[in-house]
Short mmCIF file of C-alpha atoms in Angstrom, two decimals:
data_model
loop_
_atom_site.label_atom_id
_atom_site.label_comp_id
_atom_site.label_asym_id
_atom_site.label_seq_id
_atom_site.Cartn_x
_atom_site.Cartn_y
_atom_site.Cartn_z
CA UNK D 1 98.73 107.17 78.93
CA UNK D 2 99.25 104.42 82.19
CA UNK D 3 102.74 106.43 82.33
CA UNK D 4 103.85 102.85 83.88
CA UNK D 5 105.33 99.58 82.63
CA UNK D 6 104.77 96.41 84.30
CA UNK D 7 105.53 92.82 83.32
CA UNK D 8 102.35 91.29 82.30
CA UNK D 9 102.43 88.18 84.49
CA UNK D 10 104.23 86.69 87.21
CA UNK D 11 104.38 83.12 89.66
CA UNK D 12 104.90 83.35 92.78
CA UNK D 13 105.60 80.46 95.38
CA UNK D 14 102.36 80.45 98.25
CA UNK D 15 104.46 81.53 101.52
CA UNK D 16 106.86 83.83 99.64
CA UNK D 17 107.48 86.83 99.19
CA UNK D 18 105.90 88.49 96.25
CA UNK D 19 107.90 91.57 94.49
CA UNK D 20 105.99 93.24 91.77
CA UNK D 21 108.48 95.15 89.91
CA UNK D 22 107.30 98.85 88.05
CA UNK D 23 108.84 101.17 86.02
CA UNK D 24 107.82 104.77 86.02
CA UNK D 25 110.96 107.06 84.50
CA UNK D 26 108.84 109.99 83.53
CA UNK D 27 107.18 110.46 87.16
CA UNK D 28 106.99 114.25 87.88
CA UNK D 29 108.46 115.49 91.52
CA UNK D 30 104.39 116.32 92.60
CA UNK D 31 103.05 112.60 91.16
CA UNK D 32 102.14 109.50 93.98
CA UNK D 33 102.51 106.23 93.30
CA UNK D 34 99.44 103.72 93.66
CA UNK D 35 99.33 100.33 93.65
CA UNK D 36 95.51 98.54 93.40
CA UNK D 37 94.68 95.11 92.45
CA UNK D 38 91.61 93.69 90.89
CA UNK D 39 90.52 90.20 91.92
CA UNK D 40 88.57 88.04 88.80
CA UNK D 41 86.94 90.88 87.81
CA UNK D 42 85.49 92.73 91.10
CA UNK D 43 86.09 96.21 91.75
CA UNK D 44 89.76 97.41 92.16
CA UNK D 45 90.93 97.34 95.84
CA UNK D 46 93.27 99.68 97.53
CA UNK D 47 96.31 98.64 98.61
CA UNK D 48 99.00 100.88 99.24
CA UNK D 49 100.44 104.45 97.96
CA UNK D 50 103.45 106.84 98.31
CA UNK D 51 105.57 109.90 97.32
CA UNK D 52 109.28 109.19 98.07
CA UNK D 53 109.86 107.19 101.08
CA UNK D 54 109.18 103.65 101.25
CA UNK D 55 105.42 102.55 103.03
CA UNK D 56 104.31 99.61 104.64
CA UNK D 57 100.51 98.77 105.62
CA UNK D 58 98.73 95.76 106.74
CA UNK D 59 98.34 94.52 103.58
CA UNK D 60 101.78 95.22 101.69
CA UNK D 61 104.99 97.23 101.60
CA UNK D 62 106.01 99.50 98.78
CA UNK D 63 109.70 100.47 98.03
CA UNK D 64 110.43 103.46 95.76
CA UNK D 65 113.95 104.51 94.52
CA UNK D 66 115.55 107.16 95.12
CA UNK D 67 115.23 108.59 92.08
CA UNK D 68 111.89 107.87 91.88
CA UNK D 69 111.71 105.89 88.48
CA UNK D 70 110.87 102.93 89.89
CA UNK D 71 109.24 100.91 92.68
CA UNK D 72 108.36 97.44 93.88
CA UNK D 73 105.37 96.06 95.67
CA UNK D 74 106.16 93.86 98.05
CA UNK D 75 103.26 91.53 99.77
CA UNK D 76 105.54 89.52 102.42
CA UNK D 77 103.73 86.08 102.99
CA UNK D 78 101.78 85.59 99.36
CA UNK D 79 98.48 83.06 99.47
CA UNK D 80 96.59 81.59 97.19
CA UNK D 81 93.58 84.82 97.62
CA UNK D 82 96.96 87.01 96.45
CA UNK D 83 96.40 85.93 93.05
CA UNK D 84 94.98 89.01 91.16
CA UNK D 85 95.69 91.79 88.69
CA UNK D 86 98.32 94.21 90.07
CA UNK D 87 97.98 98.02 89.09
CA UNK D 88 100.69 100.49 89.49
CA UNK D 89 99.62 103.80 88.81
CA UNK D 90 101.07 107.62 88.80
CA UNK D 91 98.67 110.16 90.12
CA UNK D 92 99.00 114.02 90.82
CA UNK D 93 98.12 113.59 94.83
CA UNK D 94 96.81 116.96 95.73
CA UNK D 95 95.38 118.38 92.37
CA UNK D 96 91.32 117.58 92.40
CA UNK D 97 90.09 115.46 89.81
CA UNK D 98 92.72 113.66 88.20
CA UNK D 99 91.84 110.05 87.51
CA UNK D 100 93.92 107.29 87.67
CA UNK D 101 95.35 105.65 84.48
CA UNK D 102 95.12 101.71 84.56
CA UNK D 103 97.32 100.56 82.41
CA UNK D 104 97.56 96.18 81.81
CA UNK D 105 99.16 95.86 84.92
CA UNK D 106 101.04 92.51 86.23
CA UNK D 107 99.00 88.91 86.51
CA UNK D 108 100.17 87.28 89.78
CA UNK D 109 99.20 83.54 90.30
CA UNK D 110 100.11 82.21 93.49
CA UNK D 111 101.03 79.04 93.47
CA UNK D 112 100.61 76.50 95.94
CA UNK E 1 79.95 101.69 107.13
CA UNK E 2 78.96 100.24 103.37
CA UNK E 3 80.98 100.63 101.05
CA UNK E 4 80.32 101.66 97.75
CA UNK E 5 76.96 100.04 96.42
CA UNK E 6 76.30 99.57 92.65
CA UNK E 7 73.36 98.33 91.08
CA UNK E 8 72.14 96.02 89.61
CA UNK E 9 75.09 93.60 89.56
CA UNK E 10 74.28 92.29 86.45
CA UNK E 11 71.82 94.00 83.56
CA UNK E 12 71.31 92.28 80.11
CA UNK E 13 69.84 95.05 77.52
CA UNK E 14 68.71 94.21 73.52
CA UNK E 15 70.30 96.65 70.97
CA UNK E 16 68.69 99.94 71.29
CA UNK E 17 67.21 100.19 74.63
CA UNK E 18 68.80 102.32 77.68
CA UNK E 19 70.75 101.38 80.02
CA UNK E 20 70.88 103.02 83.69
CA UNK E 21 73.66 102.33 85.92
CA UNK E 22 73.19 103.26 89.58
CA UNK E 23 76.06 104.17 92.33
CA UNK E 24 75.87 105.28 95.71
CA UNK E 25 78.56 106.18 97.21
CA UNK E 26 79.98 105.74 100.87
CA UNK E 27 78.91 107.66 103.13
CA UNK E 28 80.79 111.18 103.58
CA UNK E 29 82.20 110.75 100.21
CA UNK E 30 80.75 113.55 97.64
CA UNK E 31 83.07 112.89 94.66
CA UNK E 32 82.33 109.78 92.60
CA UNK E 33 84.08 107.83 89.37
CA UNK E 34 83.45 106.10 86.60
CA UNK E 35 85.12 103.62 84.56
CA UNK E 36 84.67 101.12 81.88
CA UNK E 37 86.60 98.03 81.53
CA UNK E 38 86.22 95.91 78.23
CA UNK E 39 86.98 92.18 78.50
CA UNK E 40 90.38 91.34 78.93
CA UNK E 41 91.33 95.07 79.02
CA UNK E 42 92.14 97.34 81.79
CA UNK E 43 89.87 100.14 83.54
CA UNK E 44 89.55 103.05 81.42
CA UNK E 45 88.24 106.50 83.11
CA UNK E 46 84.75 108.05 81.98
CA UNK E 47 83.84 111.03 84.08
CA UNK E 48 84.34 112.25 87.96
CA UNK E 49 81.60 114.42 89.50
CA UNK E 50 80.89 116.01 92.16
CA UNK E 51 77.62 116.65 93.83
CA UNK E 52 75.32 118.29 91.35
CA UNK E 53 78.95 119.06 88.88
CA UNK E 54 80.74 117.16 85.99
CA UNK E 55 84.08 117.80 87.01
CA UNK E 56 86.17 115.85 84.12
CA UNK E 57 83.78 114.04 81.22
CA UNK E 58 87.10 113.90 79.23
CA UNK E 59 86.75 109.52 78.90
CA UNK E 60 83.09 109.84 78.20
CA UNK E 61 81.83 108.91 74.78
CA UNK E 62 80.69 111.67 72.97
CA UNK E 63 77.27 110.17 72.00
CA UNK E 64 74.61 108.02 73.98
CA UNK E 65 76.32 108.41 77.25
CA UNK E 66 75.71 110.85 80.24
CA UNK E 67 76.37 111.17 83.62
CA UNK E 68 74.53 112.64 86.77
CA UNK E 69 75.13 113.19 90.31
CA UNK E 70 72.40 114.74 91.93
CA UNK E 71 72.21 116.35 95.42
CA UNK E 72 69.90 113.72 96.57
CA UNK E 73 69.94 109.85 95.68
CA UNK E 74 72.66 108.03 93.83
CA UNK E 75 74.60 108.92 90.60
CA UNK E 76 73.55 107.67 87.66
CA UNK E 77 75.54 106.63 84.58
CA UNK E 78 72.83 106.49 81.54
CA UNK E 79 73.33 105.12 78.38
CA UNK E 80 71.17 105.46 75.23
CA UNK E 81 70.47 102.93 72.36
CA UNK E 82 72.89 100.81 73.42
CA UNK E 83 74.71 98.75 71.44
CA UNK E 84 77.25 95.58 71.33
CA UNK E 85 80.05 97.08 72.15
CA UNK E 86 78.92 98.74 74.87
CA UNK E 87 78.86 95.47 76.45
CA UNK E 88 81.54 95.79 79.54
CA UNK E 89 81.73 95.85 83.03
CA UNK E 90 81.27 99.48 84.28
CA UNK E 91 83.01 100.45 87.95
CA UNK E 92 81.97 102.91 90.19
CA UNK E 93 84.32 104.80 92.53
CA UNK E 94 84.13 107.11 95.58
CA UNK E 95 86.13 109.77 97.30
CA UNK E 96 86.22 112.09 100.51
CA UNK E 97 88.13 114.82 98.98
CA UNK E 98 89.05 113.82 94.89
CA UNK E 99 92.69 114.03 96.12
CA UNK E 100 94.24 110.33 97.71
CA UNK E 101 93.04 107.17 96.73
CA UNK E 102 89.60 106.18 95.90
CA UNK E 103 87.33 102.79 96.64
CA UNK E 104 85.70 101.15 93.58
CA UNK E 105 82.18 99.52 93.68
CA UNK E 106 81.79 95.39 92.50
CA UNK E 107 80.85 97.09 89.23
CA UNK E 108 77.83 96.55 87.14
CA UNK E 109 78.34 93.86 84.18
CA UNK E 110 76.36 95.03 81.37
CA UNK E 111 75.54 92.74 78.00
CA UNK E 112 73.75 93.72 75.18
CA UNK E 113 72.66 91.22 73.32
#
């Protein structure tokens, strides 16, 4: 039940922009929107999360529509330690203990 | 500030024996994760617990595998008789609150052989 589609893999140029695309039509109005990556198998790492409006960290930017059925990651410059598993992931934000649901999520190689 | 510590890294069990996979979590952080991801597969949740409480065992197996988070020490996901397919690499996460996001351990890679 990952709730969220993804395409499984995608290239990206080293120096580009990087836009992971994912679909989530059947979000609920209370449900945040995660995005993690896994790097060759070590633990998941954190990137970014949000509710409506569009985020931006350090590390990436995340763009959600307006009606919420969709977002994109965004990392701005990608390099070759970018390549990874990308996770997008629903998640009831303020409801203690729900887990997150990993679905396949999106292979990014960066390419140099 | 460490972040979150599993152990061992690696742990190679024969059919049958038990298998004890340790967690500590970072500092401040009371509510811990597990998950279990099979080779080439995503993470799939096991259990979240709070100090001394299994909150949601609803990804646990029903058999052979159990969970502990004790007031002192790390938590401890133990499993019995093991067998080949429990062979996977089993991730650890902790939490402040068990509401935003959470930070996953390197995981413990487990192979029964």
């Amino acid at each position: 039940d990952a709730k969220t589609t993804q395409p499984p893999s995608m290239d990206c140029a080293e120096g580009r922009a990087a836009n992971l695309p994912c679909n989530h039509s059947t979000i609920s109005g209370n449900e945040y929107v995660y995005w993690y990556r896994q790097i060759h198998s070590q633990g998941p790492q954190y990137i970014i999360h949000g509710l409506k409006n569009n985020e931006t960290n350090e590390m990436a930017s995340l763009i959600i529509t307006e009606d919420r059925k969709s977002s994109t990651l965004i990392l701005p410059h990608a390099t070759l330690r970018d390549t990874a598993v990308y996770y997008c992931i629903v998640r009831v934000g303020r409801n203690t203990g729900n887990q997150f649901y990993f679905g396949t999520g999106t292979s990014l190689t960066v390419i140099p | 500030n460490a972040g979150v510590m599993q152990n061992p890294r690696h742990l190679v069990r024969r059919r049958g024996q038990e298998a004890r996979l340790r967690c500590s979590p970072m500092k401040g952080h009371s509510h811990v994760y597990w998950y279990r991801q099979l080779p080439e597969e995503g993470l799939k949740f096991m259990v979240y617990l709070q100090k001394e409480n299994i909150i949601d065992e609803s990804g646990m197996p029903k058999e052979r595998f159990s969970a502990e988070f004790p007031k002192e020490g790390p938590s401890i996901l133990r499993i019995q008789q093991v067998v080949r397919g429990d062979s996977a690499a089993y991730f650890c996460a902790s939490s402040p609150d068990g509401i935003l996001g959470y930070t996953f351990g390197s995981g413990t890679r487990l192979t029964v052989v």
